[in-house]
Amino acid sequence: MAKHYDLVGSVYVKYAKGNKYKEEEIIKIPGVTFKSLEDIDIFTAGLSSSYDLSSRLDDKYQEKNTFSIRVTNNDKSFYYKSIIYNNPDLIKIIETLKKDKFYTTHGYRTIKMYNGNNPLFLDAWLDVEKKIIEKDSEWLSRVFGENSSYYTLINRYIKGDPFENGDLILELEEAFRNYEVFRKYLTNKDKKNIISNVNVTSSNIPVKTNLDVIEEKLGNDISYVSLDDDEDDYEPDDFAFMTDKEREEAYGEGNIDIEEHRRRR
């Protein structure tokens, strides 16, 4: 499924009733074009913080105190991803991503793979590998989503035959090179609460739960299960079910500091 990525800003109103995130707007930056998630990541990873981002925007955006990446599907449903700041190594990784095609029951899918040995990636994999070997299901499901295709592969290791796990750990390492999977680690590794499966009914937007997504991905003859973990971050546009903390996490770390900074000026 093709996706469209937008850098968006909104006004966080701490004491508002209901949805505290108001006036969401796509951020336009002169001379900068975002055609992919990686384009946005390269831009924001070169900034020190959300305040650094805000200071570079036109005056019309200065009331925005919260930023996120909005991902829109072909069916107009959408969800959000956290922004990554201050990460020069991530920029180096993105610049060397290679496109790979895999055949599934739903046709060919293209993913972006990292085949290098940047210390950021190597340290990330060692951390994940340690959790897999320790069979830390709670942490792994929290980071990757318990219904994600990558966690399904992890589960095969946890519940599988120890004599087969040597080959499976190599497959897990290869699947971790999928940029979407690796990025999930970066944004979710320190989070304590991640919603992994939500069923919300909307009269305007068709909503698929993560269970629907994983069933479609796995099929009966799928040959590679870590193709597109992006959909596991799905958040419907009705935020009534989310706590303020969960919604803030979706917008990334440090965003509310902008508001605090402005009050001190």
PDB file of C-alpha atoms in Angstrom:
ATOM      1  CA  MET A   1       0.000   0.000   0.000  1.00  0.00           C
ATOM      2  CA  ALA A   2       1.444   3.381  -1.025  1.00  0.00           C
ATOM      3  CA  LYS A   3       1.725   5.915   1.752  1.00  0.00           C
ATOM      4  CA  HIS A   4       2.077   9.680   1.897  1.00  0.00           C
ATOM      5  CA  TYR A   5       4.180  11.300   4.615  1.00  0.00           C
ATOM      6  CA  ASP A   6       3.698  14.803   6.006  1.00  0.00           C
ATOM      7  CA  LEU A   7       5.471  16.722   8.728  1.00  0.00           C
ATOM      8  CA  VAL A   8       2.632  18.224  10.757  1.00  0.00           C
ATOM      9  CA  GLY A   9       2.359  20.627  13.648  1.00  0.00           C
ATOM     10  CA  SER A  10      -0.471  21.252  16.072  1.00  0.00           C
ATOM     11  CA  VAL A  11      -1.270  23.247  19.189  1.00  0.00           C
ATOM     12  CA  TYR A  12      -1.239  21.190  22.369  1.00  0.00           C
ATOM     13  CA  VAL A  13      -3.772  22.537  24.867  1.00  0.00           C
ATOM     14  CA  LYS A  14      -2.947  20.848  28.157  1.00  0.00           C
ATOM     15  CA  TYR A  15      -6.221  21.493  29.982  1.00  0.00           C
ATOM     16  CA  ALA A  16      -8.617  21.131  27.047  1.00  0.00           C
ATOM     17  CA  LYS A  17     -11.374  18.549  27.270  1.00  0.00           C
ATOM     18  CA  GLY A  18     -11.299  15.722  24.731  1.00  0.00           C
ATOM     19  CA  ASN A  19      -8.654  15.982  22.033  1.00  0.00           C
ATOM     20  CA  LYS A  20      -5.945  18.302  23.333  1.00  0.00           C
ATOM     21  CA  TYR A  21      -4.207  18.587  19.958  1.00  0.00           C
ATOM     22  CA  LYS A  22      -5.745  21.438  17.948  1.00  0.00           C
ATOM     23  CA  GLU A  23      -5.208  23.166  14.618  1.00  0.00           C
ATOM     24  CA  GLU A  24      -3.140  20.424  12.974  1.00  0.00           C
ATOM     25  CA  GLU A  25      -1.430  21.712   9.845  1.00  0.00           C
ATOM     26  CA  ILE A  26       1.071  20.380   7.319  1.00  0.00           C
ATOM     27  CA  ILE A  27       4.413  22.138   7.752  1.00  0.00           C
ATOM     28  CA  LYS A  28       5.794  23.647   4.535  1.00  0.00           C
ATOM     29  CA  ILE A  29       9.452  24.688   4.490  1.00  0.00           C
ATOM     30  CA  PRO A  30      10.791  26.774   1.568  1.00  0.00           C
ATOM     31  CA  GLY A  31      13.342  24.833  -0.457  1.00  0.00           C
ATOM     32  CA  VAL A  32      12.619  21.553   1.341  1.00  0.00           C
ATOM     33  CA  THR A  33      10.528  18.747  -0.196  1.00  0.00           C
ATOM     34  CA  PHE A  34       9.473  15.649   1.703  1.00  0.00           C
ATOM     35  CA  LYS A  35       8.696  12.727  -0.613  1.00  0.00           C
ATOM     36  CA  SER A  36       9.226   9.918   1.870  1.00  0.00           C
ATOM     37  CA  LEU A  37       9.606   9.074   5.532  1.00  0.00           C
ATOM     38  CA  GLU A  38      13.366   9.024   5.009  1.00  0.00           C
ATOM     39  CA  ASP A  39      13.319  12.590   3.654  1.00  0.00           C
ATOM     40  CA  ILE A  40      11.668  13.798   6.853  1.00  0.00           C
ATOM     41  CA  ASP A  41      14.019  11.746   9.027  1.00  0.00           C
ATOM     42  CA  ILE A  42      17.109  13.179   7.324  1.00  0.00           C
ATOM     43  CA  PHE A  43      15.822  16.708   7.929  1.00  0.00           C
ATOM     44  CA  THR A  44      14.804  16.290  11.576  1.00  0.00           C
ATOM     45  CA  ALA A  45      17.758  14.063  12.562  1.00  0.00           C
ATOM     46  CA  GLY A  46      19.949  17.019  11.672  1.00  0.00           C
ATOM     47  CA  LEU A  47      18.128  19.248  14.166  1.00  0.00           C
ATOM     48  CA  SER A  48      18.961  19.305  17.857  1.00  0.00           C
ATOM     49  CA  SER A  49      15.385  19.335  19.174  1.00  0.00           C
ATOM     50  CA  SER A  50      11.784  20.259  18.486  1.00  0.00           C
ATOM     51  CA  TYR A  51      12.627  23.818  19.539  1.00  0.00           C
ATOM     52  CA  ASP A  52      15.324  23.903  16.855  1.00  0.00           C
ATOM     53  CA  LEU A  53      12.672  22.805  14.329  1.00  0.00           C
ATOM     54  CA  SER A  54      10.235  25.487  15.514  1.00  0.00           C
ATOM     55  CA  SER A  55      12.887  28.216  15.295  1.00  0.00           C
ATOM     56  CA  ARG A  56      13.400  27.431  11.592  1.00  0.00           C
ATOM     57  CA  LEU A  57       9.734  27.717  10.626  1.00  0.00           C
ATOM     58  CA  ASP A  58       7.818  30.678   9.239  1.00  0.00           C
ATOM     59  CA  ASP A  59       5.999  32.978  11.627  1.00  0.00           C
ATOM     60  CA  LYS A  60       2.644  31.415  10.716  1.00  0.00           C
ATOM     61  CA  TYR A  61       3.739  28.168  12.415  1.00  0.00           C
ATOM     62  CA  GLN A  62       5.043  29.714  15.623  1.00  0.00           C
ATOM     63  CA  GLU A  63       1.916  28.841  17.583  1.00  0.00           C
ATOM     64  CA  LYS A  64       2.548  25.154  16.905  1.00  0.00           C
ATOM     65  CA  ASN A  65       4.109  23.493  19.923  1.00  0.00           C
ATOM     66  CA  THR A  66       3.816  19.827  18.920  1.00  0.00           C
ATOM     67  CA  PHE A  67       5.190  18.091  15.828  1.00  0.00           C
ATOM     68  CA  SER A  68       4.760  14.634  14.325  1.00  0.00           C
ATOM     69  CA  ILE A  69       4.883  12.654  11.075  1.00  0.00           C
ATOM     70  CA  ARG A  70       1.427  11.894   9.682  1.00  0.00           C
ATOM     71  CA  VAL A  71       1.221   8.828   7.438  1.00  0.00           C
ATOM     72  CA  THR A  72      -1.769   8.652   5.086  1.00  0.00           C
ATOM     73  CA  ASN A  73      -2.789   5.432   3.323  1.00  0.00           C
ATOM     74  CA  ASN A  74      -4.507   5.113  -0.059  1.00  0.00           C
ATOM     75  CA  ASP A  75      -7.846   4.657   1.698  1.00  0.00           C
ATOM     76  CA  LYS A  76      -7.318   8.017   3.495  1.00  0.00           C
ATOM     77  CA  SER A  77      -6.903   6.383   6.896  1.00  0.00           C
ATOM     78  CA  PHE A  78      -3.889   7.703   8.732  1.00  0.00           C
ATOM     79  CA  TYR A  79      -1.660   7.334  11.765  1.00  0.00           C
ATOM     80  CA  TYR A  80       1.321   9.100  13.294  1.00  0.00           C
ATOM     81  CA  LYS A  81       5.017   8.438  13.812  1.00  0.00           C
ATOM     82  CA  SER A  82       7.366  10.067  16.267  1.00  0.00           C
ATOM     83  CA  ILE A  83       9.976  12.490  14.972  1.00  0.00           C
ATOM     84  CA  ILE A  84      13.656  11.606  15.410  1.00  0.00           C
ATOM     85  CA  TYR A  85      15.949  14.497  16.368  1.00  0.00           C
ATOM     86  CA  ASN A  86      19.703  14.911  16.798  1.00  0.00           C
ATOM     87  CA  ASN A  87      20.916  11.691  15.220  1.00  0.00           C
ATOM     88  CA  PRO A  88      23.742  12.207  12.667  1.00  0.00           C
ATOM     89  CA  ASP A  89      24.395   8.453  12.398  1.00  0.00           C
ATOM     90  CA  LEU A  90      20.805   7.907  11.258  1.00  0.00           C
ATOM     91  CA  ILE A  91      21.398  10.300   8.369  1.00  0.00           C
ATOM     92  CA  LYS A  92      24.400   8.207   7.259  1.00  0.00           C
ATOM     93  CA  ILE A  93      22.274   5.059   7.431  1.00  0.00           C
ATOM     94  CA  ILE A  94      19.421   6.547   5.398  1.00  0.00           C
ATOM     95  CA  GLU A  95      21.817   7.742   2.710  1.00  0.00           C
ATOM     96  CA  THR A  96      22.915   4.130   2.052  1.00  0.00           C
ATOM     97  CA  LEU A  97      19.500   2.398   2.096  1.00  0.00           C
ATOM     98  CA  LYS A  98      18.840   0.036  -0.816  1.00  0.00           C
ATOM     99  CA  LYS A  99      15.455  -0.942  -2.228  1.00  0.00           C
ATOM    100  CA  ASP A 100      14.604  -4.646  -2.262  1.00  0.00           C
ATOM    101  CA  LYS A 101      11.524  -6.346  -3.710  1.00  0.00           C
ATOM    102  CA  PHE A 102       9.845  -9.373  -2.153  1.00  0.00           C
ATOM    103  CA  TYR A 103       6.986 -11.401  -3.510  1.00  0.00           C
ATOM    104  CA  THR A 104       3.996 -12.082  -1.249  1.00  0.00           C
ATOM    105  CA  THR A 105       0.494 -13.417  -1.776  1.00  0.00           C
ATOM    106  CA  HIS A 106      -0.539  -9.799  -2.370  1.00  0.00           C
ATOM    107  CA  GLY A 107       2.085  -9.179  -5.036  1.00  0.00           C
ATOM    108  CA  TYR A 108       5.475  -7.509  -4.911  1.00  0.00           C
ATOM    109  CA  ARG A 109       6.387  -5.174  -2.090  1.00  0.00           C
ATOM    110  CA  THR A 110       9.366  -2.868  -1.949  1.00  0.00           C
ATOM    111  CA  ILE A 111      11.209  -2.258   1.303  1.00  0.00           C
ATOM    112  CA  LYS A 112      14.303  -0.219   2.085  1.00  0.00           C
ATOM    113  CA  MET A 113      17.170  -2.194   3.577  1.00  0.00           C
ATOM    114  CA  TYR A 114      20.347  -1.147   5.357  1.00  0.00           C
ATOM    115  CA  ASN A 115      23.333  -3.369   4.565  1.00  0.00           C
ATOM    116  CA  GLY A 116      26.104  -1.468   6.354  1.00  0.00           C
ATOM    117  CA  ASN A 117      27.778  -1.629   9.743  1.00  0.00           C
ATOM    118  CA  ASN A 118      27.172   1.788  11.270  1.00  0.00           C
ATOM    119  CA  PRO A 119      27.707   1.654  15.071  1.00  0.00           C
ATOM    120  CA  LEU A 120      24.175   2.948  15.666  1.00  0.00           C
ATOM    121  CA  PHE A 121      22.726  -0.015  13.797  1.00  0.00           C
ATOM    122  CA  LEU A 122      25.139  -2.579  15.270  1.00  0.00           C
ATOM    123  CA  ASP A 123      24.419  -1.442  18.834  1.00  0.00           C
ATOM    124  CA  ALA A 124      20.684  -1.503  18.122  1.00  0.00           C
ATOM    125  CA  TRP A 125      20.817  -5.064  16.815  1.00  0.00           C
ATOM    126  CA  LEU A 126      22.928  -6.260  19.768  1.00  0.00           C
ATOM    127  CA  ASP A 127      20.304  -4.819  22.111  1.00  0.00           C
ATOM    128  CA  VAL A 128      17.446  -6.510  20.223  1.00  0.00           C
ATOM    129  CA  GLU A 129      19.359  -9.789  19.870  1.00  0.00           C
ATOM    130  CA  LYS A 130      19.973  -9.844  23.630  1.00  0.00           C
ATOM    131  CA  LYS A 131      16.253  -9.354  24.309  1.00  0.00           C
ATOM    132  CA  ILE A 132      15.367 -12.108  21.829  1.00  0.00           C
ATOM    133  CA  ILE A 133      17.803 -14.593  23.358  1.00  0.00           C
ATOM    134  CA  GLU A 134      16.528 -13.702  26.829  1.00  0.00           C
ATOM    135  CA  LYS A 135      12.992 -14.188  25.462  1.00  0.00           C
ATOM    136  CA  ASP A 136      11.888 -10.827  26.821  1.00  0.00           C
ATOM    137  CA  SER A 137       8.482 -10.953  25.145  1.00  0.00           C
ATOM    138  CA  GLU A 138       7.098  -7.968  27.047  1.00  0.00           C
ATOM    139  CA  TRP A 139       9.797  -5.578  25.837  1.00  0.00           C
ATOM    140  CA  LEU A 140       9.887  -6.985  22.303  1.00  0.00           C
ATOM    141  CA  SER A 141       6.123  -6.794  21.822  1.00  0.00           C
ATOM    142  CA  ARG A 142       6.101  -3.270  23.248  1.00  0.00           C
ATOM    143  CA  VAL A 143       8.779  -2.081  20.825  1.00  0.00           C
ATOM    144  CA  PHE A 144       7.685  -3.868  17.643  1.00  0.00           C
ATOM    145  CA  GLY A 145       3.959  -4.419  18.313  1.00  0.00           C
ATOM    146  CA  GLU A 146       2.638  -7.801  19.353  1.00  0.00           C
ATOM    147  CA  ASN A 147       0.736  -8.176  16.063  1.00  0.00           C
ATOM    148  CA  SER A 148       3.591  -7.008  13.859  1.00  0.00           C
ATOM    149  CA  SER A 149       5.147  -9.323  11.327  1.00  0.00           C
ATOM    150  CA  TYR A 150       8.572  -8.856  12.935  1.00  0.00           C
ATOM    151  CA  TYR A 151       7.268  -9.912  16.335  1.00  0.00           C
ATOM    152  CA  THR A 152       5.640 -12.942  14.705  1.00  0.00           C
ATOM    153  CA  LEU A 153       9.103 -13.971  13.551  1.00  0.00           C
ATOM    154  CA  ILE A 154      10.463 -13.336  17.048  1.00  0.00           C
ATOM    155  CA  ASN A 155       7.723 -15.550  18.465  1.00  0.00           C
ATOM    156  CA  ARG A 156       8.860 -18.373  16.203  1.00  0.00           C
ATOM    157  CA  TYR A 157      12.263 -18.108  17.873  1.00  0.00           C
ATOM    158  CA  ILE A 158      10.864 -17.927  21.405  1.00  0.00           C
ATOM    159  CA  LYS A 159       8.563 -20.917  20.923  1.00  0.00           C
ATOM    160  CA  GLY A 160      10.694 -22.833  18.439  1.00  0.00           C
ATOM    161  CA  ASP A 161      13.137 -25.691  18.497  1.00  0.00           C
ATOM    162  CA  PRO A 162      16.509 -24.589  19.988  1.00  0.00           C
ATOM    163  CA  PHE A 163      18.308 -26.543  17.259  1.00  0.00           C
ATOM    164  CA  GLU A 164      16.671 -24.368  14.596  1.00  0.00           C
ATOM    165  CA  ASN A 165      17.106 -21.051  16.371  1.00  0.00           C
ATOM    166  CA  GLY A 166      20.615 -20.469  15.029  1.00  0.00           C
ATOM    167  CA  ASP A 167      19.250 -20.015  11.511  1.00  0.00           C
ATOM    168  CA  LEU A 168      16.249 -18.074  12.785  1.00  0.00           C
ATOM    169  CA  ILE A 169      18.379 -15.519  14.625  1.00  0.00           C
ATOM    170  CA  LEU A 170      20.183 -14.819  11.343  1.00  0.00           C
ATOM    171  CA  GLU A 171      16.821 -14.317   9.657  1.00  0.00           C
ATOM    172  CA  LEU A 172      15.805 -11.938  12.455  1.00  0.00           C
ATOM    173  CA  GLU A 173      19.004  -9.943  11.996  1.00  0.00           C
ATOM    174  CA  GLU A 174      18.369  -9.679   8.261  1.00  0.00           C
ATOM    175  CA  ALA A 175      14.750  -8.628   8.838  1.00  0.00           C
ATOM    176  CA  PHE A 176      15.935  -5.981  11.335  1.00  0.00           C
ATOM    177  CA  ARG A 177      17.759  -4.324   8.443  1.00  0.00           C
ATOM    178  CA  ASN A 178      14.371  -3.282   7.082  1.00  0.00           C
ATOM    179  CA  TYR A 179      14.427   0.460   7.800  1.00  0.00           C
ATOM    180  CA  GLU A 180      10.850   0.438   9.094  1.00  0.00           C
ATOM    181  CA  VAL A 181      11.708  -2.245  11.656  1.00  0.00           C
ATOM    182  CA  PHE A 182      14.964  -0.560  12.696  1.00  0.00           C
ATOM    183  CA  ARG A 183      13.199   2.789  13.005  1.00  0.00           C
ATOM    184  CA  LYS A 184      10.605   1.255  15.317  1.00  0.00           C
ATOM    185  CA  TYR A 185      13.387   0.253  17.657  1.00  0.00           C
ATOM    186  CA  LEU A 186      14.769   3.797  17.705  1.00  0.00           C
ATOM    187  CA  THR A 187      11.430   5.440  18.484  1.00  0.00           C
ATOM    188  CA  ASN A 188       9.880   2.799  20.752  1.00  0.00           C
ATOM    189  CA  LYS A 189      12.747   1.290  22.758  1.00  0.00           C
ATOM    190  CA  ASP A 190      12.249   3.602  25.724  1.00  0.00           C
ATOM    191  CA  LYS A 191       8.472   3.803  25.682  1.00  0.00           C
ATOM    192  CA  LYS A 192       6.514   2.122  28.442  1.00  0.00           C
ATOM    193  CA  ASN A 193       3.060   2.034  26.871  1.00  0.00           C
ATOM    194  CA  ILE A 194       2.367   1.388  23.200  1.00  0.00           C
ATOM    195  CA  ILE A 195      -1.103   0.602  21.878  1.00  0.00           C
ATOM    196  CA  SER A 196      -0.705  -2.470  19.686  1.00  0.00           C
ATOM    197  CA  ASN A 197      -4.247  -3.262  18.577  1.00  0.00           C
ATOM    198  CA  VAL A 198      -7.199  -0.903  18.549  1.00  0.00           C
ATOM    199  CA  ASN A 199     -10.580  -1.425  16.966  1.00  0.00           C
ATOM    200  CA  VAL A 200     -12.283   1.885  16.270  1.00  0.00           C
ATOM    201  CA  THR A 201     -15.391   2.323  14.174  1.00  0.00           C
ATOM    202  CA  SER A 202     -15.675   5.347  11.889  1.00  0.00           C
ATOM    203  CA  SER A 203     -18.469   6.237   9.512  1.00  0.00           C
ATOM    204  CA  ASN A 204     -16.072   8.110   7.251  1.00  0.00           C
ATOM    205  CA  ILE A 205     -12.801   6.178   7.232  1.00  0.00           C
ATOM    206  CA  PRO A 206     -12.439   2.397   6.789  1.00  0.00           C
ATOM    207  CA  VAL A 207     -10.391   1.136   9.703  1.00  0.00           C
ATOM    208  CA  LYS A 208      -8.342  -2.063   9.812  1.00  0.00           C
ATOM    209  CA  THR A 209      -7.051  -3.393  13.087  1.00  0.00           C
ATOM    210  CA  ASN A 210      -3.512  -4.694  13.305  1.00  0.00           C
ATOM    211  CA  LEU A 211      -4.909  -8.221  13.422  1.00  0.00           C
ATOM    212  CA  ASP A 212      -6.429  -7.653   9.996  1.00  0.00           C
ATOM    213  CA  VAL A 213      -3.106  -6.356   8.726  1.00  0.00           C
ATOM    214  CA  ILE A 214      -1.052  -9.267  10.016  1.00  0.00           C
ATOM    215  CA  GLU A 215      -3.478 -11.827   8.629  1.00  0.00           C
ATOM    216  CA  GLU A 216      -3.166 -10.214   5.222  1.00  0.00           C
ATOM    217  CA  LYS A 217       0.615 -10.159   5.472  1.00  0.00           C
ATOM    218  CA  LEU A 218       1.189 -13.717   6.604  1.00  0.00           C
ATOM    219  CA  GLY A 219      -1.188 -15.567   4.269  1.00  0.00           C
ATOM    220  CA  ASN A 220      -0.473 -19.234   3.540  1.00  0.00           C
ATOM    221  CA  ASP A 221       2.487 -18.907   1.232  1.00  0.00           C
ATOM    222  CA  ILE A 222       4.243 -15.717   2.274  1.00  0.00           C
ATOM    223  CA  SER A 223       7.989 -16.228   2.048  1.00  0.00           C
ATOM    224  CA  TYR A 224       9.253 -13.287   4.091  1.00  0.00           C
ATOM    225  CA  VAL A 225       7.328 -11.956   7.073  1.00  0.00           C
ATOM    226  CA  SER A 226       9.074  -8.654   7.730  1.00  0.00           C
ATOM    227  CA  LEU A 227       8.022  -6.718   4.675  1.00  0.00           C
ATOM    228  CA  ASP A 228       6.222  -3.665   5.920  1.00  0.00           C
ATOM    229  CA  ASP A 229       5.919  -3.182   9.664  1.00  0.00           C
ATOM    230  CA  ASP A 230       4.866   0.403   9.105  1.00  0.00           C
ATOM    231  CA  GLU A 231       1.179  -0.370   9.503  1.00  0.00           C
ATOM    232  CA  ASP A 232       1.686  -1.598  13.047  1.00  0.00           C
ATOM    233  CA  ASP A 233       1.920   2.021  14.226  1.00  0.00           C
ATOM    234  CA  TYR A 234      -1.681   2.602  13.145  1.00  0.00           C
ATOM    235  CA  GLU A 235      -3.567   5.252  15.089  1.00  0.00           C
ATOM    236  CA  PRO A 236      -7.074   6.226  13.927  1.00  0.00           C
ATOM    237  CA  ASP A 237      -8.008   9.881  13.701  1.00  0.00           C
ATOM    238  CA  ASP A 238     -10.346   9.531  16.682  1.00  0.00           C
ATOM    239  CA  PHE A 239      -8.101   9.996  19.718  1.00  0.00           C
ATOM    240  CA  ALA A 240     -10.784   9.657  22.372  1.00  0.00           C
ATOM    241  CA  PHE A 241      -9.473   6.247  23.438  1.00  0.00           C
ATOM    242  CA  MET A 242      -5.925   7.503  24.071  1.00  0.00           C
ATOM    243  CA  THR A 243      -4.512   8.985  27.253  1.00  0.00           C
ATOM    244  CA  ASP A 244      -2.681  12.305  27.058  1.00  0.00           C
ATOM    245  CA  LYS A 245       0.602  10.522  27.673  1.00  0.00           C
ATOM    246  CA  GLU A 246       0.043   8.067  24.838  1.00  0.00           C
ATOM    247  CA  ARG A 247      -0.879  10.863  22.440  1.00  0.00           C
ATOM    248  CA  GLU A 248       2.195  12.844  23.448  1.00  0.00           C
ATOM    249  CA  GLU A 249       4.350   9.769  22.780  1.00  0.00           C
ATOM    250  CA  ALA A 250       2.910   9.545  19.281  1.00  0.00           C
ATOM    251  CA  TYR A 251       4.151  13.087  18.693  1.00  0.00           C
ATOM    252  CA  GLY A 252       7.644  12.295  19.957  1.00  0.00           C
ATOM    253  CA  GLU A 253       9.796  13.265  22.885  1.00  0.00           C
ATOM    254  CA  GLY A 254      10.440  16.843  23.925  1.00  0.00           C
ATOM    255  CA  ASN A 255       7.682  18.558  21.987  1.00  0.00           C
ATOM    256  CA  ILE A 256       5.920  20.112  24.952  1.00  0.00           C
ATOM    257  CA  ASP A 257       9.205  21.760  25.936  1.00  0.00           C
ATOM    258  CA  ILE A 258       8.559  24.303  23.187  1.00  0.00           C
ATOM    259  CA  GLU A 259       5.525  25.575  25.039  1.00  0.00           C
ATOM    260  CA  GLU A 260       7.458  25.751  28.292  1.00  0.00           C
ATOM    261  CA  HIS A 261      10.315  27.579  26.571  1.00  0.00           C
ATOM    262  CA  ARG A 262       7.972  30.194  25.134  1.00  0.00           C
ATOM    263  CA  ARG A 263       6.418  30.861  28.533  1.00  0.00           C
ATOM    264  CA  ARG A 264       9.887  31.648  29.865  1.00  0.00           C
ATOM    265  CA  ARG A 265      10.784  34.125  27.086  1.00  0.00           C
TER     266      ARG A 265
END
